[in-house]
Short mmCIF file of C-alpha atoms and ligand atoms in Angstrom, two decimals:
data_model
loop_
_atom_site.label_atom_id
_atom_site.label_comp_id
_atom_site.label_asym_id
_atom_site.label_seq_id
_atom_site.Cartn_x
_atom_site.Cartn_y
_atom_site.Cartn_z
CA MET A 1 99.83 62.21 68.86
CA THR A 2 96.78 64.40 69.45
CA ILE A 3 95.14 63.91 72.81
CA GLN A 4 91.39 64.24 72.48
CA LYS A 5 89.98 66.59 75.09
CA LYS A 6 86.95 65.14 76.80
CA SER A 7 83.68 67.05 76.63
CA ASN A 8 83.47 67.65 80.39
CA THR A 9 86.06 69.17 82.69
CA VAL A 10 85.47 68.75 86.39
CA LEU A 11 87.36 71.13 88.65
CA VAL A 12 87.80 69.67 92.13
CA THR A 13 88.86 72.35 94.64
CA GLY A 14 90.58 70.99 97.73
CA GLY A 15 91.22 68.03 95.47
CA LEU A 16 94.33 66.78 97.26
CA GLY A 17 92.61 66.32 100.61
CA LEU A 18 90.71 63.40 102.13
CA LEU A 19 87.52 63.68 100.10
CA GLY A 20 89.34 64.63 96.88
CA ASN A 21 91.30 61.41 97.31
CA GLY A 22 88.02 59.54 97.81
CA ILE A 23 86.86 60.78 94.40
CA LYS A 24 90.12 59.69 92.76
CA LEU A 25 89.91 56.24 94.32
CA ALA A 26 86.23 55.89 93.39
CA LEU A 27 87.10 56.69 89.75
CA GLU A 28 89.78 53.99 89.78
CA ARG A 29 87.77 51.36 91.63
CA TYR A 30 84.30 51.88 90.16
CA PRO A 31 84.70 52.37 86.40
CA SER A 32 81.09 51.22 85.99
CA ILE A 33 79.94 54.66 87.18
CA GLY A 34 80.87 55.66 83.62
CA MET A 35 82.89 58.87 83.87
CA GLU A 36 84.91 58.24 80.65
CA ASP A 37 83.78 61.52 79.19
CA TYR A 38 84.93 63.59 82.16
CA ASP A 39 88.40 65.03 82.75
CA PHE A 40 89.15 65.68 86.42
CA VAL A 41 91.42 68.51 87.54
CA TYR A 42 92.37 68.42 91.23
CA VAL A 43 93.65 71.71 92.66
CA ASN A 44 94.95 72.74 96.05
CA ARG A 45 96.75 75.74 97.58
CA LYS A 46 99.74 75.21 95.28
CA ASP A 47 97.49 76.15 92.36
CA GLY A 48 96.17 79.25 94.08
CA ASP A 49 94.67 80.57 97.30
CA LEU A 50 90.89 80.48 96.94
CA LEU A 51 90.67 83.24 99.54
CA ASN A 52 92.22 85.45 96.91
CA LYS A 53 89.62 86.44 94.26
CA GLN A 54 92.23 86.76 91.51
CA ASP A 55 93.78 83.36 92.25
CA CYS A 56 90.33 81.82 92.16
CA GLU A 57 89.49 83.53 88.88
CA ASN A 58 92.84 82.43 87.38
CA ILE A 59 92.08 78.80 88.19
CA PHE A 60 88.67 79.01 86.49
CA GLU A 61 90.19 80.83 83.49
CA LYS A 62 92.91 78.22 83.15
CA TYR A 63 90.72 75.12 83.31
CA LYS A 64 87.36 76.45 82.06
CA PRO A 65 85.43 73.82 84.03
CA THR A 66 82.06 72.56 82.87
CA HIS A 67 81.51 71.05 86.34
CA VAL A 68 82.80 71.99 89.80
CA ILE A 69 83.15 70.00 93.01
CA HIS A 70 84.05 72.51 95.69
CA LEU A 71 85.67 70.71 98.60
CA ALA A 72 88.31 73.23 99.69
CA ALA A 73 87.70 74.47 103.20
CA GLN A 74 89.33 75.15 106.51
CA VAL A 75 88.58 71.75 108.05
CA GLY A 76 89.47 70.25 111.41
CA GLY A 77 88.37 68.45 114.53
CA LEU A 78 86.46 69.69 117.55
CA TYR A 79 89.42 71.21 119.42
CA SER A 80 90.82 72.92 116.35
CA ASN A 81 87.37 74.48 115.76
CA MET A 82 87.10 75.63 119.37
CA ASN A 83 90.50 77.32 119.16
CA ASP A 84 89.97 79.25 115.92
CA MET A 85 86.35 80.37 115.65
CA ILE A 86 87.28 83.42 113.54
CA GLY A 87 89.43 81.50 111.07
CA TYR A 88 86.83 78.78 110.56
CA PHE A 89 84.12 81.36 109.97
CA ARG A 90 85.90 83.91 107.76
CA ASN A 91 88.07 81.56 105.71
CA ASN A 92 85.17 79.33 104.81
CA LEU A 93 82.77 82.21 104.20
CA PHE A 94 85.07 84.11 101.84
CA MET A 95 86.54 81.09 100.08
CA ASN A 96 83.03 79.82 99.39
CA ASP A 97 81.87 83.20 98.12
CA ASN A 98 84.81 83.43 95.70
CA VAL A 99 84.17 79.95 94.31
CA VAL A 100 80.42 80.53 93.96
CA GLN A 101 81.04 83.85 92.13
CA CYS A 102 83.43 82.12 89.73
CA CYS A 103 80.96 79.27 89.08
CA HIS A 104 78.34 81.87 88.21
CA LYS A 105 80.66 84.01 86.08
CA HIS A 106 81.75 80.95 84.09
CA THR A 107 78.17 79.61 83.89
CA VAL A 108 79.01 76.28 85.46
CA LYS A 109 75.65 74.56 85.21
CA THR A 110 76.39 71.58 87.47
CA ALA A 111 78.26 72.02 90.73
CA ILE A 112 78.51 70.30 94.09
CA PHE A 113 79.34 72.26 97.23
CA CYS A 114 80.26 70.77 100.55
CA LEU A 115 78.63 71.37 103.93
CA SER A 116 78.88 69.05 106.96
CA THR A 117 76.51 67.58 109.54
CA CYS A 118 78.32 69.94 111.96
CA VAL A 119 76.14 72.74 110.59
CA TYR A 120 72.98 71.37 112.24
CA PRO A 121 71.34 73.01 115.24
CA VAL A 122 72.04 71.30 118.55
CA SER A 123 68.55 71.06 119.91
CA LEU A 124 66.87 69.10 117.13
CA LYS A 125 64.87 65.93 117.34
CA LEU A 126 67.08 63.23 115.76
CA PRO A 127 67.69 62.16 113.06
CA TYR A 128 68.76 65.22 111.09
CA THR A 129 67.14 65.58 107.71
CA GLU A 130 67.95 67.95 104.86
CA GLY A 131 65.24 70.50 105.71
CA MET A 132 66.47 71.17 109.27
CA ILE A 133 69.78 72.93 108.58
CA HIS A 134 68.62 76.41 109.60
CA ASP A 135 66.16 75.37 112.34
CA GLY A 136 68.13 76.76 115.28
CA ALA A 137 71.60 77.84 116.41
CA PRO A 138 74.56 75.54 115.79
CA ASP A 139 76.59 74.07 118.66
CA LYS A 140 78.96 76.60 120.29
CA SER A 141 81.93 74.25 119.78
CA ASN A 142 81.95 74.72 115.99
CA GLU A 143 79.80 77.79 115.53
CA GLY A 144 82.26 79.59 113.23
CA TYR A 145 82.59 76.65 110.82
CA ALA A 146 78.84 75.99 110.93
CA HIS A 147 77.90 79.57 110.05
CA GLY A 148 80.50 79.72 107.27
CA LYS A 149 79.00 76.56 105.76
CA ARG A 150 75.37 77.55 106.36
CA MET A 151 75.92 80.77 104.38
CA LEU A 152 77.19 78.59 101.53
CA GLU A 153 73.93 76.63 101.61
CA CYS A 154 71.99 79.91 101.30
CA LEU A 155 74.11 81.20 98.43
CA VAL A 156 73.90 77.95 96.49
CA ARG A 157 70.13 77.77 96.95
CA TYR A 158 69.62 81.41 95.89
CA TYR A 159 71.68 80.91 92.72
CA ARG A 160 69.97 77.60 91.96
CA GLU A 161 66.60 79.29 92.17
CA ALA A 162 67.55 82.50 90.38
CA TYR A 163 69.48 80.92 87.47
CA ASN A 164 68.06 77.41 87.36
CA TYR A 165 71.50 75.90 87.95
CA ASP A 166 71.87 72.23 88.86
CA TRP A 167 73.79 73.11 91.99
CA SER A 168 73.69 70.91 95.09
CA CYS A 169 75.06 70.91 98.59
CA ILE A 170 76.21 67.63 100.08
CA VAL A 171 76.13 67.29 103.86
CA PRO A 172 78.62 64.57 104.84
CA THR A 173 78.88 63.03 108.26
CA ASN A 174 82.41 62.30 109.64
CA LEU A 175 84.60 61.14 106.77
CA TYR A 176 87.65 58.93 107.09
CA GLY A 177 90.16 57.19 104.85
CA MET A 178 93.54 57.44 103.23
CA ASN A 179 95.00 60.94 102.80
CA ASP A 180 93.33 62.35 105.89
CA ASN A 181 94.90 65.02 108.08
CA TYR A 182 96.58 63.21 110.99
CA ASN A 183 97.83 66.32 112.80
CA ILE A 184 97.14 65.69 116.50
CA HIS A 185 95.97 69.28 117.09
CA HIS A 186 93.78 69.71 114.00
CA ALA A 187 92.63 66.21 113.12
CA HIS A 188 89.13 64.80 113.38
CA VAL A 189 88.58 62.14 116.02
CA LEU A 190 89.43 59.02 113.99
CA PRO A 191 92.75 60.14 112.46
CA ALA A 192 93.67 61.61 115.86
CA ILE A 193 93.10 58.22 117.56
CA ILE A 194 95.11 56.39 114.87
CA HIS A 195 98.03 58.80 115.19
CA LYS A 196 97.97 58.75 119.01
CA PHE A 197 97.98 54.95 119.13
CA TYR A 198 100.78 54.81 116.57
CA THR A 199 102.95 57.20 118.61
CA ALA A 200 102.18 55.44 121.90
CA LYS A 201 103.15 52.09 120.38
CA GLU A 202 106.40 53.50 118.98
CA THR A 203 107.36 54.94 122.37
CA ASN A 204 105.93 52.12 124.52
CA GLY A 205 103.77 54.78 126.15
CA ASP A 206 100.09 55.46 126.78
CA ALA A 207 97.61 57.37 124.63
CA THR A 208 95.36 60.08 126.03
CA LEU A 209 92.02 60.48 124.29
CA PHE A 210 89.85 63.51 124.97
CA GLY A 211 86.34 63.46 126.46
CA THR A 212 84.37 60.63 128.05
CA GLY A 213 84.24 58.47 124.93
CA THR A 214 80.44 58.28 125.10
CA ALA A 215 79.66 60.67 122.22
CA LEU A 216 78.21 58.91 119.18
CA ARG A 217 79.26 59.46 115.57
CA GLN A 218 78.50 58.11 112.10
CA PHE A 219 81.34 57.55 109.65
CA LEU A 220 81.57 57.40 105.89
CA TYR A 221 84.56 56.05 103.98
CA ASN A 222 85.98 58.66 101.62
CA VAL A 223 85.74 56.21 98.69
CA ASP A 224 81.99 55.75 99.30
CA ALA A 225 81.54 59.50 99.48
CA GLY A 226 83.48 59.74 96.20
CA ARG A 227 81.21 57.17 94.53
CA ILE A 228 78.12 59.10 95.57
CA ILE A 229 79.55 62.42 94.36
CA LEU A 230 80.42 60.91 90.96
CA LYS A 231 76.92 59.53 90.60
CA MET A 232 75.47 62.95 91.46
CA LEU A 233 77.64 64.57 88.83
CA LYS A 234 76.72 61.99 86.24
CA GLN A 235 73.00 62.49 86.97
CA SER A 236 73.40 66.32 86.85
CA ASN A 237 72.32 66.49 90.49
CA LYS A 238 68.87 65.06 89.72
CA LEU A 239 66.88 62.50 91.69
CA PRO A 240 65.46 59.50 89.80
CA ASN A 241 62.15 61.40 89.43
CA GLY A 242 63.97 64.24 87.65
CA GLU A 243 63.74 66.72 90.54
CA LYS A 244 66.85 68.67 91.52
CA ILE A 245 68.62 67.12 94.49
CA GLY A 246 69.24 70.41 96.29
CA ASN A 247 70.76 69.43 99.63
CA MET A 248 71.61 65.83 100.43
CA ILE A 249 73.05 64.24 103.56
CA LEU A 250 75.87 61.78 102.88
CA CYS A 251 76.03 59.12 105.56
CA ASP A 252 75.75 55.40 106.21
CA ASP A 253 72.56 53.80 107.53
CA ILE A 254 71.40 55.05 110.94
CA ALA A 255 72.16 51.72 112.66
CA LYS A 256 75.87 52.27 112.00
CA GLU A 257 76.64 54.70 114.78
CA TYR A 258 79.64 54.25 117.07
CA THR A 259 80.68 55.68 120.42
CA ILE A 260 84.19 57.09 120.55
CA ARG A 261 85.05 54.23 122.93
CA GLN A 262 83.91 51.68 120.34
CA LEU A 263 86.06 53.48 117.82
CA SER A 264 89.02 53.30 120.18
CA ASP A 265 88.41 49.54 120.55
CA MET A 266 88.21 48.99 116.81
CA VAL A 267 91.34 50.99 116.03
CA GLY A 268 93.17 49.40 118.98
CA LYS A 269 92.33 45.92 117.74
CA ASP A 270 93.62 46.70 114.26
CA MET A 271 96.79 48.32 115.57
CA GLN A 272 97.36 45.75 118.34
CA PHE A 273 97.21 48.55 120.90
CA ASP A 274 95.68 47.46 124.18
CA GLN A 275 92.91 49.61 125.70
CA SER A 276 94.63 49.36 129.10
CA HIS A 277 97.08 51.92 127.69
CA VAL A 278 94.31 54.41 126.87
CA THR A 279 93.55 57.24 129.31
CA TRP A 280 90.42 59.35 128.90
CA ASP A 281 90.83 63.03 129.73
CA LYS A 282 87.30 63.77 130.87
CA THR A 283 88.05 67.44 131.47
CA LYS A 284 87.95 67.88 127.66
CA SER A 285 84.70 68.46 125.80
CA ASP A 286 82.78 65.65 124.09
CA GLY A 287 81.26 68.10 121.62
CA VAL A 288 77.69 67.34 120.59
CA HIS A 289 76.66 64.05 122.23
CA GLN A 290 74.82 62.62 119.24
CA LYS A 291 74.11 63.92 115.77
CA THR A 292 72.45 61.04 113.99
CA ALA A 293 71.68 61.90 110.38
CA SER A 294 69.18 60.19 108.11
CA ASN A 295 70.19 58.82 104.73
CA ASP A 296 66.59 58.33 103.53
CA LYS A 297 66.99 60.89 100.75
CA LEU A 298 70.39 59.48 99.80
CA ARG A 299 68.98 55.93 99.66
CA GLY A 300 66.32 57.22 97.29
CA PHE A 301 69.15 58.37 95.04
CA ILE A 302 71.70 55.52 95.30
CA GLY A 303 69.13 52.73 95.76
CA ASN A 304 68.91 50.01 98.38
CA ASP A 305 71.45 47.86 96.51
CA PHE A 306 74.27 50.32 97.17
CA LYS A 307 76.66 48.57 99.57
CA TYR A 308 78.74 50.81 101.80
CA ILE A 309 82.28 49.69 102.54
CA ASP A 310 82.29 48.01 105.98
CA MET A 311 83.78 50.19 108.68
CA GLU A 312 86.10 47.31 109.67
CA ALA A 313 87.42 46.99 106.10
CA GLY A 314 87.71 50.76 105.64
CA LEU A 315 89.56 51.13 108.94
CA LYS A 316 91.96 48.34 108.08
CA GLU A 317 92.83 49.89 104.74
CA THR A 318 93.21 53.33 106.32
CA ILE A 319 95.45 52.12 109.16
CA ASN A 320 97.60 50.04 106.78
CA TRP A 321 98.02 53.07 104.55
CA PHE A 322 98.83 55.35 107.49
CA THR A 323 101.43 52.95 108.87
CA ALA A 324 103.05 52.34 105.48
CA ASN A 325 103.20 56.06 104.68
CA TYR A 326 103.86 57.46 108.14
CA ASN A 327 106.79 59.64 107.04
CA SER A 328 104.82 61.43 104.33
CA VAL A 329 101.27 61.65 105.76
CA ARG A 330 99.86 65.05 106.73
CA LYS A 331 100.57 65.31 110.43
P1 NDP B 401 91.15 68.23 103.83
O1 NDP B 401 91.64 69.04 104.97
O2 NDP B 401 91.65 66.85 103.68
O3 NDP B 401 91.40 69.02 102.50
C1 NDP B 401 91.08 70.36 102.40
C2 NDP B 401 91.55 70.85 101.07
O4 NDP B 401 91.20 72.23 100.96
C3 NDP B 401 93.05 70.75 100.88
O5 NDP B 401 93.33 70.26 99.56
C4 NDP B 401 93.52 72.19 101.01
O6 NDP B 401 94.65 72.51 100.23
C5 NDP B 401 92.30 72.93 100.45
N1 NDP B 401 92.28 74.32 100.91
C6 NDP B 401 92.12 74.78 102.18
N2 NDP B 401 92.21 76.12 102.20
C7 NDP B 401 92.43 76.52 100.92
C8 NDP B 401 92.62 77.77 100.30
N3 NDP B 401 92.59 78.91 101.01
N4 NDP B 401 92.82 77.81 98.97
C9 NDP B 401 92.85 76.66 98.24
N5 NDP B 401 92.66 75.45 98.76
C10 NDP B 401 92.47 75.37 100.09
O7 NDP B 401 89.56 68.27 103.92
P2 NDP B 401 88.51 67.11 103.63
O8 NDP B 401 88.83 66.44 102.36
O9 NDP B 401 88.35 66.35 104.89
O10 NDP B 401 87.19 67.98 103.46
C11 NDP B 401 86.61 68.20 102.19
C12 NDP B 401 85.27 68.88 102.38
O11 NDP B 401 84.43 68.03 103.16
C13 NDP B 401 85.34 70.20 103.15
O12 NDP B 401 84.51 71.14 102.54
C14 NDP B 401 84.86 69.85 104.55
O13 NDP B 401 84.26 70.96 105.17
C15 NDP B 401 83.87 68.75 104.25
N6 NDP B 401 83.66 67.79 105.33
C16 NDP B 401 84.69 67.04 105.83
C17 NDP B 401 84.45 66.12 106.82
C18 NDP B 401 85.54 65.27 107.39
O14 NDP B 401 85.27 64.46 108.30
N7 NDP B 401 86.78 65.38 106.93
C19 NDP B 401 83.10 65.89 107.37
C20 NDP B 401 82.09 66.71 106.74
C21 NDP B 401 82.36 67.61 105.76
P3 NDP B 401 96.13 71.95 100.59
O15 NDP B 401 96.12 70.54 100.05
O16 NDP B 401 97.04 72.83 99.82
O17 NDP B 401 96.27 72.05 102.07
#
């Protein structure tokens, strides 16, 4: 039997992580997006180290992608960032440069690169919008990561302008979902809370959460992020009016912002873990108090009919998955 190769090959770097999994799930759950003519190749470190130019080149040579979604990065929570400023800066900077060079060398016309709302300056008037990324210094707590990602924004913009590529940067808020990194020392806040509650329940102990719990965060389910990315790819990174998207924040509506304490309540309720067993270590940093991002531009792209997955439903699915797969999850 001859297997017909599809006309588009999408290379997803960091494809076996949280957001890569969101893309996979979105493809399965939302066939109406219409990606039948796209083959997806998900690569991770087993396929090559993107910090190594030759490995990166070999991956592009092997798959000859027509499209690229570059998700691979050194990623982690607040405390992991604070403890490895150099790693977060250099690894992201050089990995991103290698991938961008390969996209250019292989004339990949449509590509999506990944920033984060962590790149924003601290002293901005909220909400963040796409044009504010470089309007001041990033927060000290994740300065290395932020600069590594900001340089990616510059590179992508310069290439887009110089070569007329349809290259975009997405700027996601906190992501969550199945396949996250649940390592207590490196995880983002939500997977860290889930893992801490799980362990405390197993040992009949208490869970210590860091900070005062008053910081506010927005969350986006990885499947929703995946849906948006697929739609961007399908529309060749163009807005409905035909303009290039450029940079776009990926987040839920502004009203959906939660304190870390609310998060602890929600997770506790789902896991039947009582808040009386939660201690708050207030000697630990809260990070940036609030970093509300606007999804006005995103709404203009996905439309007002786009329904985000409810945080309650997303959390339930995530926690069920984590509990069922505890032995094999990243932790
Ligand atoms: P994960 O940690 O879940 O996945 C990261 C992926 O990158 C893994 O597949 C990992 O490979 C790969 N990777 C890391 N270093 C290298 C390397 N040197 N060479 C090859 N591959 C490498 O991250 P997420 O899915 O959470 O993040 C995806 C993107 O989204 C990142 O760019 C991140 O900065 C951004 N982002 C994430 C947010 C979040 O809350 N998680 C929020 C905002 C932005 P392996 O599987 O082998 O470990």
